CSV table of N, CA and C in Angstrom, one decimal:
chain,number,residue,atom,x,y,z
A,1,UNK,N,0.5,16.4,25.0
A,1,UNK,CA,0.8,15.4,26.0
A,1,UNK,C,-0.5,15.0,26.7
A,2,UNK,N,-1.4,16.0,26.9
A,2,UNK,CA,-2.7,15.7,27.5
A,2,UNK,C,-3.5,14.7,26.7
A,3,UNK,N,-3.4,14.8,25.4
A,3,UNK,CA,-4.2,13.9,24.5
A,3,UNK,C,-3.6,12.5,24.6
A,4,UNK,N,-2.3,12.3,24.7
A,4,UNK,CA,-1.7,11.0,24.8
A,4,UNK,C,-2.2,10.4,26.2
A,5,UNK,N,-2.2,11.2,27.2
A,5,UNK,CA,-2.6,10.7,28.5
A,5,UNK,C,-4.0,10.2,28.5
A,6,UNK,N,-4.9,11.0,27.9
A,6,UNK,CA,-6.3,10.7,27.8
A,6,UNK,C,-6.5,9.4,27.0
A,7,UNK,N,-5.8,9.3,25.9
A,7,UNK,CA,-5.8,8.1,25.0
A,7,UNK,C,-5.3,6.9,25.8
A,8,UNK,N,-4.2,7.1,26.5
A,8,UNK,CA,-3.7,6.0,27.3
A,8,UNK,C,-4.7,5.5,28.4
A,9,UNK,N,-5.3,6.5,29.0
A,9,UNK,CA,-6.3,6.2,30.1
A,9,UNK,C,-7.5,5.5,29.5
A,10,UNK,N,-8.0,5.9,28.3
A,10,UNK,CA,-9.1,5.3,27.6
A,10,UNK,C,-8.8,3.8,27.2
A,11,UNK,N,-7.5,3.6,26.8
A,11,UNK,CA,-7.1,2.2,26.4
A,11,UNK,C,-7.1,1.3,27.7
A,12,UNK,N,-6.7,1.8,28.8
A,12,UNK,CA,-6.7,1.1,30.0
A,12,UNK,C,-8.1,0.7,30.4
A,13,UNK,N,-9.0,1.7,30.2
A,13,UNK,CA,-10.4,1.5,30.6
A,13,UNK,C,-11.0,0.3,29.7
A,14,UNK,N,-10.7,0.3,28.4
A,14,UNK,CA,-11.2,-0.7,27.6
A,14,UNK,C,-10.6,-2.1,27.9
A,15,UNK,N,-9.3,-2.0,28.2
A,15,UNK,CA,-8.6,-3.3,28.6
A,15,UNK,C,-9.2,-3.8,29.9
A,16,UNK,N,-9.5,-3.0,30.8
A,16,UNK,CA,-10.1,-3.4,32.1
A,16,UNK,C,-11.5,-4.0,31.8
A,17,UNK,N,-12.3,-3.4,30.9
A,17,UNK,CA,-13.6,-4.0,30.6
A,17,UNK,C,-13.5,-5.4,29.9
A,18,UNK,N,-12.5,-5.5,29.0
A,18,UNK,CA,-12.3,-6.8,28.3
A,18,UNK,C,-11.9,-7.9,29.3
A,19,UNK,N,-11.0,-7.5,30.2
A,19,UNK,CA,-10.6,-8.5,31.2
A,19,UNK,C,-11.7,-8.9,32.2
A,20,UNK,N,-12.5,-7.9,32.6
A,20,UNK,CA,-13.6,-8.2,33.5
A,20,UNK,C,-14.6,-9.1,32.8
A,21,UNK,N,-15.0,-8.9,31.6
A,21,UNK,CA,-16.0,-9.7,31.0
A,21,UNK,C,-15.5,-11.1,30.6
A,22,UNK,N,-14.2,-11.2,30.3
A,22,UNK,CA,-13.6,-12.5,29.9
A,22,UNK,C,-13.5,-13.4,31.2
A,23,UNK,N,-13.3,-12.8,32.4
A,23,UNK,CA,-13.3,-13.6,33.6
A,23,UNK,C,-14.7,-14.1,33.9
A,24,UNK,N,-15.7,-13.3,33.7
A,24,UNK,CA,-17.0,-13.8,33.9
A,24,UNK,C,-17.4,-15.0,33.0
A,25,UNK,N,-17.0,-14.9,31.8
A,25,UNK,CA,-17.3,-16.0,30.8
A,25,UNK,C,-16.6,-17.2,31.2
A,26,UNK,N,-15.3,-17.0,31.6
A,26,UNK,CA,-14.5,-18.2,32.0
A,26,UNK,C,-15.1,-18.8,33.3
A,27,UNK,N,-15.5,-18.1,34.2
A,27,UNK,CA,-16.1,-18.6,35.5
A,27,UNK,C,-17.4,-19.4,35.2
A,28,UNK,N,-18.2,-18.9,34.2
A,28,UNK,CA,-19.4,-19.6,33.9
A,28,UNK,C,-19.1,-20.9,33.2
A,29,UNK,N,-18.1,-21.0,32.4
A,29,UNK,CA,-17.7,-22.2,31.7
A,29,UNK,C,-17.2,-23.2,32.7
A,30,UNK,N,-16.4,-22.9,33.7
A,30,UNK,CA,-15.9,-23.8,34.7
A,30,UNK,C,-17.1,-24.4,35.5
A,31,UNK,N,-18.0,-23.5,36.0
A,31,UNK,CA,-19.2,-24.0,36.7
A,31,UNK,C,-20.0,-25.0,36.0
A,32,UNK,N,-20.1,-24.7,34.7
A,32,UNK,CA,-20.9,-25.7,33.8
A,32,UNK,C,-20.2,-27.0,33.8
A,33,UNK,N,-18.9,-27.0,33.6
A,33,UNK,CA,-18.2,-28.3,33.6
A,33,UNK,C,-18.3,-29.1,34.9
A,34,UNK,N,-18.3,-28.3,36.0
A,34,UNK,CA,-18.3,-29.0,37.3
A,34,UNK,C,-19.7,-29.6,37.5
A,35,UNK,N,-20.8,-29.0,37.1
A,35,UNK,CA,-22.1,-29.6,37.3
A,35,UNK,C,-22.3,-30.8,36.5
A,36,UNK,N,-21.7,-30.9,35.3
A,36,UNK,CA,-21.8,-32.1,34.5
A,36,UNK,C,-20.9,-33.2,35.0
A,37,UNK,N,-19.9,-32.9,35.7
A,37,UNK,CA,-18.9,-33.8,36.3
A,37,UNK,C,-19.5,-34.7,37.4
A,38,UNK,N,-20.6,-34.2,38.0
A,38,UNK,CA,-21.2,-35.0,39.1
A,38,UNK,C,-21.7,-36.4,38.6
A,39,UNK,N,-22.3,-36.4,37.5
A,39,UNK,CA,-22.9,-37.7,37.0
A,39,UNK,C,-21.8,-38.7,36.5
A,40,UNK,N,-20.6,-38.2,36.3
A,40,UNK,CA,-19.5,-39.1,35.9
A,40,UNK,C,-19.0,-39.9,37.1
A,41,UNK,N,-19.4,-39.5,38.3
A,41,UNK,CA,-19.0,-40.1,39.6
A,41,UNK,C,-20.1,-41.0,40.1
A,42,UNK,N,-21.3,-41.0,39.5
A,42,UNK,CA,-22.4,-41.8,40.0
A,42,UNK,C,-22.5,-43.2,39.3
A,43,UNK,N,-22.6,-44.2,40.1
A,43,UNK,CA,-22.8,-45.6,39.5
A,43,UNK,C,-24.1,-46.1,40.0
A,44,UNK,N,-24.8,-46.8,39.1
A,44,UNK,CA,-26.1,-47.4,39.4
A,44,UNK,C,-26.0,-48.9,39.5
A,45,UNK,N,-26.8,-49.5,40.4
A,45,UNK,CA,-26.8,-51.0,40.5
A,45,UNK,C,-28.0,-51.4,41.2
A,46,UNK,N,-27.9,-52.5,41.9
A,46,UNK,CA,-29.0,-53.0,42.6
A,46,UNK,C,-29.2,-54.5,42.5
A,47,UNK,N,-30.3,-55.0,43.0
A,47,UNK,CA,-30.6,-56.4,43.0
A,47,UNK,C,-32.0,-56.8,42.6
A,48,UNK,N,-32.1,-58.0,42.0
A,48,UNK,CA,-33.4,-58.5,41.7
A,48,UNK,C,-33.4,-60.0,42.2
A,49,UNK,N,-34.5,-60.4,42.8
A,49,UNK,CA,-34.5,-61.7,43.3
A,49,UNK,C,-35.9,-62.4,43.1
A,50,UNK,N,-35.9,-63.6,42.7
A,50,UNK,CA,-37.2,-64.4,42.5
A,50,UNK,C,-36.9,-65.7,43.1
A,51,UNK,N,-37.9,-66.2,43.8
A,51,UNK,CA,-37.9,-67.6,44.4
A,51,UNK,C,-39.2,-68.2,44.3
A,52,UNK,N,-39.3,-69.4,43.8
A,52,UNK,CA,-40.5,-70.2,43.6
A,52,UNK,C,-40.4,-71.5,44.3
A,53,UNK,N,-41.5,-72.0,44.9
A,53,UNK,CA,-41.4,-73.3,45.5
A,53,UNK,C,-42.8,-73.9,45.6
A,54,UNK,N,-43.0,-74.9,46.3
A,54,UNK,CA,-44.3,-75.5,46.4
A,54,UNK,C,-45.2,-74.6,47.2
A,55,UNK,N,-46.2,-73.9,46.5
A,55,UNK,CA,-47.1,-72.9,47.1
A,55,UNK,C,-46.4,-71.7,47.7
A,56,UNK,N,-45.2,-71.4,47.2
A,56,UNK,CA,-44.4,-70.3,47.8
A,56,UNK,C,-43.9,-69.4,46.7
A,57,UNK,N,-43.9,-68.1,46.9
A,57,UNK,CA,-43.3,-67.1,46.0
A,57,UNK,C,-42.6,-66.0,46.8
A,58,UNK,N,-41.5,-65.6,46.3
A,58,UNK,CA,-40.8,-64.4,46.8
A,58,UNK,C,-40.2,-63.6,45.7
A,59,UNK,N,-40.4,-62.3,45.7
A,59,UNK,CA,-39.8,-61.4,44.7
A,59,UNK,C,-39.2,-60.2,45.4
A,60,UNK,N,-38.1,-59.8,44.9
A,60,UNK,CA,-37.4,-58.6,45.5
A,60,UNK,C,-36.9,-57.7,44.3
A,61,UNK,N,-37.0,-56.4,44.5
A,61,UNK,CA,-36.5,-55.4,43.6
A,61,UNK,C,-35.8,-54.4,44.5
A,62,UNK,N,-34.5,-54.1,44.2
A,62,UNK,CA,-33.7,-53.2,45.1
A,62,UNK,C,-32.7,-52.4,44.3
A,63,UNK,N,-33.1,-51.3,43.7
A,63,UNK,CA,-32.2,-50.4,43.0
A,63,UNK,C,-31.4,-49.6,44.0
A,64,UNK,N,-30.2,-49.2,43.5
A,64,UNK,CA,-29.3,-48.4,44.4
A,64,UNK,C,-28.4,-47.5,43.5
A,65,UNK,N,-27.8,-46.5,44.1
A,65,UNK,CA,-26.8,-45.6,43.4
A,65,UNK,C,-25.7,-45.3,44.4
A,66,UNK,N,-24.5,-45.2,43.8
A,66,UNK,CA,-23.3,-44.9,44.6
A,66,UNK,C,-22.6,-43.6,44.0
A,67,UNK,N,-22.2,-42.7,44.8
A,67,UNK,CA,-21.4,-41.6,44.3
A,67,UNK,C,-19.9,-41.9,44.7
A,68,UNK,N,-19.1,-42.0,43.7
A,68,UNK,CA,-17.7,-42.3,44.0
A,68,UNK,C,-16.9,-40.9,44.1
A,69,UNK,N,-16.4,-40.6,45.3
A,69,UNK,CA,-15.6,-39.4,45.5
A,69,UNK,C,-14.3,-39.6,44.8
A,70,UNK,N,-13.7,-40.7,44.9
A,70,UNK,CA,-12.4,-41.1,44.3
A,70,UNK,C,-12.3,-42.6,44.2
A,71,UNK,N,-11.2,-43.1,43.8
A,71,UNK,CA,-11.0,-44.6,43.7
A,71,UNK,C,-11.2,-45.3,45.0
A,72,UNK,N,-11.1,-44.6,46.1
A,72,UNK,CA,-11.2,-45.3,47.4
A,72,UNK,C,-12.5,-45.2,48.1
A,73,UNK,N,-13.2,-44.0,48.0
A,73,UNK,CA,-14.4,-43.8,48.8
A,73,UNK,C,-15.6,-43.6,48.0
A,74,UNK,N,-16.7,-44.2,48.5
A,74,UNK,CA,-18.0,-44.0,47.8
A,74,UNK,C,-19.1,-44.0,48.9
A,75,UNK,N,-20.2,-43.3,48.6
A,75,UNK,CA,-21.4,-43.3,49.5
A,75,UNK,C,-22.6,-43.4,48.6
A,76,UNK,N,-23.6,-44.1,49.1
A,76,UNK,CA,-24.8,-44.3,48.3
A,76,UNK,C,-26.1,-44.5,49.1
A,77,UNK,N,-27.2,-44.6,48.3
A,77,UNK,CA,-28.5,-44.9,48.8
A,77,UNK,C,-29.1,-46.0,48.0
A,78,UNK,N,-30.1,-46.7,48.7
A,78,UNK,CA,-30.8,-47.7,48.0
A,78,UNK,C,-32.2,-47.8,48.5
A,79,UNK,N,-33.1,-48.4,47.7
A,79,UNK,CA,-34.5,-48.7,48.1
A,79,UNK,C,-34.7,-50.2,47.9
A,80,UNK,N,-35.6,-50.8,48.6
A,80,UNK,CA,-35.9,-52.2,48.4
A,80,UNK,C,-37.3,-52.5,48.7
A,81,UNK,N,-37.8,-53.4,48.0
A,81,UNK,CA,-39.2,-53.9,48.1
A,81,UNK,C,-39.2,-55.4,47.9
A,82,UNK,N,-39.8,-56.1,48.9
A,82,UNK,CA,-39.9,-57.6,48.8
A,82,UNK,C,-41.4,-58.0,49.1
A,83,UNK,N,-41.8,-59.0,48.3
A,83,UNK,CA,-43.1,-59.6,48.6
A,83,UNK,C,-42.9,-61.1,48.7
A,84,UNK,N,-43.5,-61.7,49.8
A,84,UNK,CA,-43.4,-63.1,50.1
A,84,UNK,C,-44.8,-63.7,50.3
A,85,UNK,N,-45.0,-64.9,49.8
A,85,UNK,CA,-46.3,-65.5,50.0
A,85,UNK,C,-46.1,-67.0,50.1
A,86,UNK,N,-46.8,-67.6,51.1
A,86,UNK,CA,-46.8,-69.1,51.2
A,86,UNK,C,-48.3,-69.4,51.4
A,87,UNK,N,-48.9,-70.1,50.5
A,87,UNK,CA,-50.3,-70.4,50.5
A,87,UNK,C,-50.7,-71.1,51.8
A,88,UNK,N,-51.8,-70.6,52.3
A,88,UNK,CA,-52.4,-71.1,53.6
A,88,UNK,C,-51.5,-70.9,54.8
A,89,UNK,N,-50.6,-69.9,54.7
A,89,UNK,CA,-49.7,-69.7,55.8
A,89,UNK,C,-49.5,-68.2,56.1
A,90,UNK,N,-48.9,-67.5,55.1
A,90,UNK,CA,-48.7,-66.0,55.4
A,90,UNK,C,-48.5,-65.3,54.0
A,91,UNK,N,-48.6,-64.0,54.1
A,91,UNK,CA,-48.1,-63.0,53.1
A,91,UNK,C,-47.4,-61.9,53.8
A,92,UNK,N,-46.3,-61.5,53.2
A,92,UNK,CA,-45.6,-60.4,53.8
A,92,UNK,C,-45.0,-59.4,52.7
A,93,UNK,N,-44.9,-58.2,53.1
A,93,UNK,CA,-44.3,-57.2,52.3
A,93,UNK,C,-43.2,-56.5,53.1
A,94,UNK,N,-42.1,-56.2,52.5
A,94,UNK,CA,-41.0,-55.5,53.2
A,94,UNK,C,-40.5,-54.4,52.3
A,95,UNK,N,-40.6,-53.2,52.8
A,95,UNK,CA,-40.2,-52.0,52.1
A,95,UNK,C,-39.3,-51.2,52.9
A,96,UNK,N,-38.2,-50.8,52.3
A,96,UNK,CA,-37.2,-50.0,53.0
A,96,UNK,C,-36.2,-49.3,52.2
A,97,UNK,N,-35.2,-48.7,52.9
A,97,UNK,CA,-34.2,-48.0,52.3
A,97,UNK,C,-32.8,-48.2,53.0
A,98,UNK,N,-31.8,-47.8,52.4
A,98,UNK,CA,-30.5,-48.0,53.0
A,98,UNK,C,-29.5,-46.9,52.6
A,99,UNK,N,-28.5,-46.8,53.5
A,99,UNK,CA,-27.3,-45.9,53.2
A,99,UNK,C,-26.1,-46.8,53.3
A,100,UNK,N,-25.2,-46.6,52.3
A,100,UNK,CA,-24.0,-47.5,52.2
A,100,UNK,C,-22.8,-46.6,52.0
A,101,UNK,N,-21.7,-47.1,52.7
A,101,UNK,CA,-20.4,-46.5,52.6
A,101,UNK,C,-19.4,-47.5,52.1
A,102,UNK,N,-18.6,-47.2,51.1
A,102,UNK,CA,-17.7,-48.1,50.6
A,102,UNK,C,-16.3,-47.6,50.7
A,103,UNK,N,-15.3,-48.4,51.1
A,103,UNK,CA,-13.9,-48.0,51.2
A,103,UNK,C,-13.0,-49.1,50.5
A,104,UNK,N,-12.2,-48.7,49.6
A,104,UNK,CA,-11.3,-49.6,48.9
A,104,UNK,C,-9.8,-49.2,49.3
A,105,UNK,N,-9.3,-49.8,50.4
A,105,UNK,CA,-7.9,-49.5,50.8
A,105,UNK,C,-6.9,-49.8,49.6
A,106,UNK,N,-7.2,-50.9,48.9
A,106,UNK,CA,-6.5,-51.3,47.7
A,106,UNK,C,-7.6,-51.6,46.7
A,107,UNK,N,-7.2,-51.6,45.4
A,107,UNK,CA,-8.2,-51.8,44.4
A,107,UNK,C,-9.0,-53.1,44.5
A,108,UNK,N,-8.4,-54.2,45.0
A,108,UNK,CA,-9.0,-55.5,45.0
A,108,UNK,C,-9.8,-55.8,46.3
A,109,UNK,N,-9.7,-54.9,47.3
A,109,UNK,CA,-10.4,-55.1,48.6
A,109,UNK,C,-11.4,-54.0,48.8
A,110,UNK,N,-12.7,-54.4,49.1
A,110,UNK,CA,-13.7,-53.4,49.4
A,110,UNK,C,-14.3,-53.7,50.8
A,111,UNK,N,-14.3,-52.6,51.7
A,111,UNK,CA,-14.8,-52.7,53.0
A,111,UNK,C,-16.1,-51.9,53.0
A,112,UNK,N,-17.2,-52.4,53.5
A,112,UNK,CA,-18.5,-51.7,53.5
A,112,UNK,C,-19.2,-51.6,54.8
A,113,UNK,N,-20.0,-50.6,54.9
A,113,UNK,CA,-20.9,-50.4,56.1
A,113,UNK,C,-22.2,-50.0,55.5
A,114,UNK,N,-23.3,-50.7,55.8
A,114,UNK,CA,-24.6,-50.4,55.3
A,114,UNK,C,-25.7,-50.4,56.4
A,115,UNK,N,-26.3,-49.3,56.5
A,115,UNK,CA,-27.5,-49.2,57.4
A,115,UNK,C,-28.7,-49.3,56.6
A,116,UNK,N,-29.6,-50.3,57.0
A,116,UNK,CA,-30.8,-50.6,56.3
A,116,UNK,C,-32.0,-50.5,57.3
A,117,UNK,N,-33.1,-49.8,56.9
A,117,UNK,CA,-34.3,-49.7,57.7
A,117,UNK,C,-35.4,-50.3,56.9
A,118,UNK,N,-36.1,-51.3,57.4
A,118,UNK,CA,-37.2,-51.9,56.7
A,118,UNK,C,-38.5,-51.9,57.4
A,119,UNK,N,-39.6,-51.6,56.7
A,119,UNK,CA,-40.9,-51.8,57.3
A,119,UNK,C,-41.4,-53.2,56.9
A,120,UNK,N,-41.7,-54.0,57.9
A,120,UNK,CA,-42.2,-55.4,57.7
A,120,UNK,C,-43.6,-55.5,58.0
A,121,UNK,N,-44.4,-56.0,57.1
A,121,UNK,CA,-45.8,-56.2,57.3
A,121,UNK,C,-46.1,-57.7,57.0
A,122,UNK,N,-46.6,-58.4,58.0
A,122,UNK,CA,-46.9,-59.8,57.9
A,122,UNK,C,-48.4,-60.0,58.1
A,123,UNK,N,-49.0,-60.6,57.2
A,123,UNK,CA,-50.4,-61.0,57.3
A,123,UNK,C,-50.5,-62.6,57.4
A,124,UNK,N,-50.8,-63.1,58.5
A,124,UNK,CA,-50.9,-64.5,58.7
A,124,UNK,C,-52.3,-65.0,58.4
A,125,UNK,N,-52.3,-66.2,57.8
A,125,UNK,CA,-53.6,-66.9,57.6
A,125,UNK,C,-54.2,-67.1,58.9
A,126,UNK,N,-55.6,-67.0,59.0
A,126,UNK,CA,-56.3,-67.1,60.2
A,126,UNK,C,-56.2,-68.5,60.9
A,127,UNK,N,-55.9,-69.5,60.1
A,127,UNK,CA,-55.8,-70.8,60.6
A,127,UNK,C,-54.5,-71.1,61.4
A,128,UNK,N,-53.5,-70.2,61.2
A,128,UNK,CA,-52.2,-70.4,61.9
A,128,UNK,C,-52.3,-70.0,63.4
A,129,UNK,N,-53.2,-69.1,63.7
A,129,UNK,CA,-53.4,-68.6,65.1
A,129,UNK,C,-52.4,-67.5,65.4
A,130,UNK,N,-51.6,-67.1,64.5
A,130,UNK,CA,-50.7,-65.9,64.7
A,130,UNK,C,-51.4,-64.6,64.5
A,131,UNK,N,-51.0,-63.6,65.2
A,131,UNK,CA,-51.5,-62.2,65.0
A,131,UNK,C,-50.7,-61.5,63.9
A,132,UNK,N,-51.4,-60.8,63.0
A,132,UNK,CA,-50.7,-60.0,62.0
A,132,UNK,C,-49.7,-59.0,62.7
A,133,UNK,N,-48.7,-58.7,62.0
A,133,UNK,CA,-47.7,-57.8,62.6
A,133,UNK,C,-47.2,-56.8,61.6
A,134,UNK,N,-46.9,-55.6,62.1
A,134,UNK,CA,-46.3,-54.5,61.3
A,134,UNK,C,-45.3,-53.8,62.2
A,135,UNK,N,-44.0,-53.8,61.7
A,135,UNK,CA,-42.9,-53.2,62.5
A,135,UNK,C,-41.8,-52.7,61.7
A,136,UNK,N,-41.0,-51.8,62.2
A,136,UNK,CA,-39.7,-51.4,61.6
A,136,UNK,C,-38.6,-52.2,62.1
A,137,UNK,N,-37.7,-52.6,61.2
A,137,UNK,CA,-36.5,-53.4,61.7
A,137,UNK,C,-35.2,-52.8,61.1
A,138,UNK,N,-34.3,-52.4,61.9
A,138,UNK,CA,-33.0,-51.9,61.4
A,138,UNK,C,-31.9,-53.0,61.3
A,139,UNK,N,-31.1,-52.8,60.3
A,139,UNK,CA,-29.9,-53.7,60.2
A,139,UNK,C,-28.7,-52.8,59.9
A,140,UNK,N,-27.6,-53.2,60.5
A,140,UNK,CA,-26.3,-52.6,60.2
A,140,UNK,C,-25.3,-53.6,59.8
A,141,UNK,N,-25.0,-53.6,58.5
A,141,UNK,CA,-24.1,-54.6,57.9
A,141,UNK,C,-22.7,-54.1,57.8
A,142,UNK,N,-21.7,-54.9,58.3
A,142,UNK,CA,-20.3,-54.6,58.1
A,142,UNK,C,-19.8,-55.7,57.2
A,143,UNK,N,-19.1,-55.4,56.1
A,143,UNK,CA,-18.7,-56.4,55.2
A,143,UNK,C,-17.4,-56.1,54.6
A,144,UNK,N,-16.9,-57.2,53.9
A,144,UNK,CA,-15.6,-57.1,53.1
A,144,UNK,C,-15.8,-58.0,51.9
A,145,UNK,N,-15.1,-57.6,50.8
A,145,UNK,CA,-15.2,-58.4,49.6
A,145,UNK,C,-14.1,-58.1,48.7
A,146,UNK,N,-14.0,-59.0,47.7
A,146,UNK,CA,-13.0,-59.0,46.6
A,146,UNK,C,-13.6,-58.2,45.4
A,147,UNK,N,-12.9,-57.2,45.0
A,147,UNK,CA,-13.4,-56.3,43.9
A,147,UNK,C,-12.6,-56.5,42.6
A,148,UNK,N,-13.3,-56.5,41.5
A,148,UNK,CA,-12.8,-56.4,40.2
A,148,UNK,C,-13.6,-55.5,39.4
A,149,UNK,N,-13.1,-54.3,39.1
A,149,UNK,CA,-13.8,-53.3,38.4
A,149,UNK,C,-15.1,-52.9,39.0
A,150,UNK,N,-16.3,-53.3,38.4
A,150,UNK,CA,-17.6,-52.9,38.9
A,150,UNK,C,-18.2,-54.0,39.8
A,151,UNK,N,-17.6,-55.1,40.0
A,151,UNK,CA,-18.2,-56.3,40.7
A,151,UNK,C,-17.4,-56.5,42.0
A,152,UNK,N,-18.2,-56.7,43.0
A,152,UNK,CA,-17.5,-57.1,44.3
A,152,UNK,C,-18.3,-58.3,44.9
A,153,UNK,N,-17.5,-59.3,45.3
A,153,UNK,CA,-18.1,-60.6,45.9
A,153,UNK,C,-17.5,-60.6,47.3
A,154,UNK,N,-18.4,-60.8,48.3
A,154,UNK,CA,-17.9,-60.8,49.6
A,154,UNK,C,-19.0,-61.4,50.6
A,155,UNK,N,-18.7,-61.0,51.9
A,155,UNK,CA,-19.6,-61.4,53.0
A,155,UNK,C,-19.8,-60.2,53.9
A,156,UNK,N,-21.0,-60.2,54.5
A,156,UNK,CA,-21.3,-59.1,55.4
A,156,UNK,C,-22.0,-59.7,56.7
A,157,UNK,N,-21.9,-58.9,57.8
A,157,UNK,CA,-22.5,-59.4,59.0
A,157,UNK,C,-23.4,-58.3,59.6
A,158,UNK,N,-24.6,-58.7,60.0
A,158,UNK,CA,-25.6,-57.7,60.6
A,158,UNK,C,-25.3,-57.7,62.1
A,159,UNK,N,-24.7,-56.6,62.6
A,159,UNK,CA,-24.3,-56.4,64.0
A,159,UNK,C,-25.6,-56.2,64.9
A,160,UNK,N,-26.7,-55.8,64.3
A,160,UNK,CA,-28.0,-55.6,65.0
A,160,UNK,C,-28.9,-56.8,65.0
A,161,UNK,N,-28.5,-57.9,64.5
A,161,UNK,CA,-29.3,-59.0,64.2
A,161,UNK,C,-30.1,-59.5,65.4
A,162,UNK,N,-31.4,-59.7,65.2
A,162,UNK,CA,-32.4,-60.2,66.2
A,162,UNK,C,-33.1,-61.3,65.5
A,163,UNK,N,-32.9,-62.6,65.9
A,163,UNK,CA,-33.5,-63.7,65.3
A,163,UNK,C,-35.0,-63.7,65.2
A,164,UNK,N,-35.7,-63.1,66.2
A,164,UNK,CA,-37.1,-63.1,66.2
A,164,UNK,C,-37.8,-62.0,65.3
A,165,UNK,N,-37.0,-61.0,64.9
A,165,UNK,CA,-37.6,-59.9,64.1
A,165,UNK,C,-37.0,-59.7,62.8
A,166,UNK,N,-35.8,-60.2,62.6
A,166,UNK,CA,-35.0,-60.0,61.4
A,166,UNK,C,-35.7,-60.6,60.1
A,167,UNK,N,-35.5,-59.9,59.0
A,167,UNK,CA,-36.1,-60.4,57.8
A,167,UNK,C,-35.1,-61.4,57.1
A,168,UNK,N,-34.0,-61.6,57.7
A,168,UNK,CA,-33.0,-62.5,57.2
A,168,UNK,C,-32.8,-63.7,58.2
A,169,UNK,N,-32.5,-64.9,57.6
A,169,UNK,CA,-32.4,-66.1,58.4
A,169,UNK,C,-31.1,-66.1,59.3
A,170,UNK,N,-30.1,-65.4,58.9
A,170,UNK,CA,-28.8,-65.5,59.6
A,170,UNK,C,-28.1,-64.1,59.5
A,171,UNK,N,-27.3,-63.8,60.5
A,171,UNK,CA,-26.6,-62.5,60.5
A,171,UNK,C,-25.5,-62.4,59.5
A,172,UNK,N,-25.0,-63.6,59.0
A,172,UNK,CA,-24.0,-63.7,58.0
A,172,UNK,C,-24.6,-63.8,56.7
A,173,UNK,N,-24.2,-62.9,55.7
A,173,UNK,CA,-24.9,-62.9,54.4
A,173,UNK,C,-23.8,-62.7,53.3
A,174,UNK,N,-23.7,-63.7,52.4
A,174,UNK,CA,-22.8,-63.4,51.2
A,174,UNK,C,-23.5,-62.4,50.3
A,175,UNK,N,-22.7,-61.7,49.5
A,175,UNK,CA,-23.3,-60.7,48.6
A,175,UNK,C,-22.4,-60.7,47.3
A,176,UNK,N,-23.1,-60.2,46.3
A,176,UNK,CA,-22.5,-59.9,45.0
A,176,UNK,C,-23.0,-58.5,44.7
A,177,UNK,N,-22.1,-57.5,44.5
A,177,UNK,CA,-22.5,-56.1,44.3
A,177,UNK,C,-22.0,-55.7,42.9
A,178,UNK,N,-22.9,-55.2,42.0
A,178,UNK,CA,-22.5,-54.8,40.7
A,178,UNK,C,-23.0,-53.4,40.5
A,179,UNK,N,-22.1,-52.5,40.1
A,179,UNK,CA,-22.5,-51.1,39.8
A,179,UNK,C,-21.9,-50.7,38.4
A,180,UNK,N,-22.7,-50.0,37.7
A,180,UNK,CA,-22.3,-49.5,36.3
A,180,UNK,C,-22.1,-48.0,36.3
């Protein structure tokens, strides 16, 4: 009887060890899947702009990324850089970043809030009589748009708009947002 009890005890010990190690392997596998799942929720996009005119040039590059928590909510970051030049008048560079929040109450409607902070550097031609300027300018855009899959077309409004310092001509701004 004693031998059977020891044998039974030994089998329980081995069964316990097998269960313990299989749980560890299973936990490692789940963690690995979760870390790879992050990139399935990230979408990349941004904007490129070029403008040419009589003695005028403007170029913009603005990459961004959004993390989609689910089909309704997303948060993201963006960078932007713009160079403007008008011969015999001025040159400017605008470098900044932004934080954006997206909410889709229904699939076709996207509501957005975007905080943007830009460093503006303006070098005036000496003949203009204006002093060079360097300053930070914040913008807070609230917007709404029509969405179809990865594309949203809409309008946004800068609630912090200041006509003498803003890098935009108007507080109302149409937009096209594309994320892949």
